[in-house]
mmCIF file of C-alpha atoms in Angstrom:
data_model
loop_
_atom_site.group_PDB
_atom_site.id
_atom_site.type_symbol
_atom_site.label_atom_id
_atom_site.label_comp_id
_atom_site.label_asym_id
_atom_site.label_seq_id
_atom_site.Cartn_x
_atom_site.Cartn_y
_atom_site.Cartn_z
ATOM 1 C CA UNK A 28 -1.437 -20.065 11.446
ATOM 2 C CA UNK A 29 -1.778 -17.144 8.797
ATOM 3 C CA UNK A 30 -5.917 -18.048 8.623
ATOM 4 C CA UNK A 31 -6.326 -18.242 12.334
ATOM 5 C CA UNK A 32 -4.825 -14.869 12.699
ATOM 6 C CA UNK A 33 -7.084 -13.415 9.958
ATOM 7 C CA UNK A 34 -10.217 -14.657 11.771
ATOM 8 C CA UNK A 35 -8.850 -13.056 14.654
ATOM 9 C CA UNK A 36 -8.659 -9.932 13.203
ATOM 10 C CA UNK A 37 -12.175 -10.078 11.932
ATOM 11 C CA UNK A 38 -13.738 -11.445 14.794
ATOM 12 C CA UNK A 39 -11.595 -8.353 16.664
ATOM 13 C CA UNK A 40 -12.662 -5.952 13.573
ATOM 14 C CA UNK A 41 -16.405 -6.787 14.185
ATOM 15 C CA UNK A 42 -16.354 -6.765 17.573
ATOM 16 C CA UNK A 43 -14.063 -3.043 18.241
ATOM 17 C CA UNK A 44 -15.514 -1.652 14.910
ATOM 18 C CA UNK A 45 -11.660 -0.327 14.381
ATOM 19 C CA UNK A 46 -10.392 -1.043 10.620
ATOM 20 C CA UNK A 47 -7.882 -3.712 11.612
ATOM 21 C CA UNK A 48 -6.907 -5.637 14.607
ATOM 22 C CA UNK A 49 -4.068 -7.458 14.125
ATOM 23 C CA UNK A 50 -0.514 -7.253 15.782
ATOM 24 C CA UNK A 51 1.597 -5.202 13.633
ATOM 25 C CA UNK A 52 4.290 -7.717 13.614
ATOM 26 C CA UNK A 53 2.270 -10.191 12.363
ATOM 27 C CA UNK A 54 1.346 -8.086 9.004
ATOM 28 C CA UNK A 55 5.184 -6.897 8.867
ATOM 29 C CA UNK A 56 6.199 -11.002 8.782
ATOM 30 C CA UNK A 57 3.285 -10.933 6.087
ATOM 31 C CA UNK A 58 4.632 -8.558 3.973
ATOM 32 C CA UNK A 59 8.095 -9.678 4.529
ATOM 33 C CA UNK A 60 7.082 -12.868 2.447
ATOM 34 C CA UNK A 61 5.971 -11.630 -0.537
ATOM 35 C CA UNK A 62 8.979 -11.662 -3.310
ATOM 36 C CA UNK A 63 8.531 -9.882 -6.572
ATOM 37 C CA UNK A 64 11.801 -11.213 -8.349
ATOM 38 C CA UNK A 65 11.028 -8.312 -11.180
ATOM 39 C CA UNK A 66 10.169 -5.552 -9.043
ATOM 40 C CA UNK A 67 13.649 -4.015 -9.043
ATOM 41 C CA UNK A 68 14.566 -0.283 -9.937
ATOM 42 C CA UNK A 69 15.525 -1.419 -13.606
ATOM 43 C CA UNK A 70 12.164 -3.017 -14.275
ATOM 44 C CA UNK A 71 9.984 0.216 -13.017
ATOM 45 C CA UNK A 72 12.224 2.487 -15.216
ATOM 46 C CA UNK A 73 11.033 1.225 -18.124
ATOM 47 C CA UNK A 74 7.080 1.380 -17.683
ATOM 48 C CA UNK A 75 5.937 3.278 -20.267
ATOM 49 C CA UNK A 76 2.428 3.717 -19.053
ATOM 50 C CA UNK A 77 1.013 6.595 -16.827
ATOM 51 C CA UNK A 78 1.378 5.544 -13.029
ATOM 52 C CA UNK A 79 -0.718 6.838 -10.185
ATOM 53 C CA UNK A 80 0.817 6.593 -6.744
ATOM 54 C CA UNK A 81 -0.610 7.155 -3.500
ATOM 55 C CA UNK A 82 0.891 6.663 -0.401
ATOM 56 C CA UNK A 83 -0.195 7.628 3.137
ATOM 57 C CA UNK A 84 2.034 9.391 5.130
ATOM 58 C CA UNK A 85 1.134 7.612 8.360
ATOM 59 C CA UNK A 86 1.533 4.027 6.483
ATOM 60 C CA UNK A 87 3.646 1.392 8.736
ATOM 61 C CA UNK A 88 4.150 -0.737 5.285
ATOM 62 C CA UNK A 89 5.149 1.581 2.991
ATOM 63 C CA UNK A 90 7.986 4.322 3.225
ATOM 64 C CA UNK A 91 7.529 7.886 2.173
ATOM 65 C CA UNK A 92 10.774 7.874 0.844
ATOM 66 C CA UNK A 93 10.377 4.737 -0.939
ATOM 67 C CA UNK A 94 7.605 6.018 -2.477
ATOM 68 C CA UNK A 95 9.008 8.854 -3.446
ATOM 69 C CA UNK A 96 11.938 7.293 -4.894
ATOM 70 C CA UNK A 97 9.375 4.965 -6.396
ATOM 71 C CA UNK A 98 8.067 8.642 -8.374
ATOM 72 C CA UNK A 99 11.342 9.256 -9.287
ATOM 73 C CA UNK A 100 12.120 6.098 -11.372
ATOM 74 C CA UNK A 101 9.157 5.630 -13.061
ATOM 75 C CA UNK A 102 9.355 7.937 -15.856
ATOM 76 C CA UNK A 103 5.390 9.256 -16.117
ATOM 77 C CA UNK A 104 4.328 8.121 -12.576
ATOM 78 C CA UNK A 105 2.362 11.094 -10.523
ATOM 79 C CA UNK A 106 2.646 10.686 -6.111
ATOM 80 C CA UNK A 107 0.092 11.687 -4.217
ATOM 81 C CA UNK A 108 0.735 11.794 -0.217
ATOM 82 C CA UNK A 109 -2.164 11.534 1.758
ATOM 83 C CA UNK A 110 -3.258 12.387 5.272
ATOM 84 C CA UNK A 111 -3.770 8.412 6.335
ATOM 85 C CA UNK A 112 -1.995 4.873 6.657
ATOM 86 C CA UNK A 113 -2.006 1.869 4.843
ATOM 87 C CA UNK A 114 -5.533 1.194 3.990
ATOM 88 C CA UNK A 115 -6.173 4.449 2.062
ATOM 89 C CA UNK A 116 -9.242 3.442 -0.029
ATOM 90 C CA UNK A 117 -11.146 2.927 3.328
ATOM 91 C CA UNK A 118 -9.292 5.476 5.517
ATOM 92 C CA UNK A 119 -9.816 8.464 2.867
ATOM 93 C CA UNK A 120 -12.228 6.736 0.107
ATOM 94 C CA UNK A 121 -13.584 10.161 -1.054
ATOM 95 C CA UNK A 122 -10.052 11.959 -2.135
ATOM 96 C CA UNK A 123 -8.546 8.037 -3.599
ATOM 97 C CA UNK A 124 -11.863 8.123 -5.454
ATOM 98 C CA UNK A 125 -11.072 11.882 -6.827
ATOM 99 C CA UNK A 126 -7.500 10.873 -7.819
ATOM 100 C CA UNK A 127 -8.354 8.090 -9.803
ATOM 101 C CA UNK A 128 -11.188 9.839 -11.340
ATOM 102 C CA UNK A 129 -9.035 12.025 -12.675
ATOM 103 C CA UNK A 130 -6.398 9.861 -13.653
ATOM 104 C CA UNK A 131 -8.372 7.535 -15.574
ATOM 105 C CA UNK A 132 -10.025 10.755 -17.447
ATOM 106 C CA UNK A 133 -6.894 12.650 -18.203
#
């Protein structure tokens, strides 16, 4: 089912030119399967490393809020809310480029 629905949406992609054509439920169920046992609120509190975060403020996957409470547990993570929705390295590829650019250098 899932790989006839992903030729769908590229068949639909190629054909509309529009980033991705695909029923929204269809990506929610998607995401909906996809169980990190570890990813709780106890396990991102103690990452040590620098985190970027980016998040687009028109995303249908991720929150705003969850991302920002996402900022607030992890002790040296950075959020950056952009103007865009889920797929942010194609939607905005110039300012995702920037940010991790200067990430990686700092």
């Amino acid at each position: 089912w899932y790989q006839r629905r992903v030729r769908e949406a590229v068949v639909s992609t190629q054909s509309t030119g529009e980033l991705l054509c695909i029923e929204m439920d269809s990506l929610r169920h998607v995401m909906r399967g996809q169980y990190w046992e570890e990813g709780d609120e106890n396990y991102h509190a103690h990452i040590s490393c620098p985190v970027l975060l980016v998040v687009g403020r028109q995303d249908r996957f991720i929150t705003l809020s969850d991302e920002i409470s996402m900022n607030m547990i992890v002790p040296r993570s950075v959020l950056h809310i952009l103007d865009a929705g889920h797929l942010l390295p194609i939607e905005c590829s110039d300012e995702v480029n920037d940010l991790l650019g200067t990430f990686l250098t700092y």
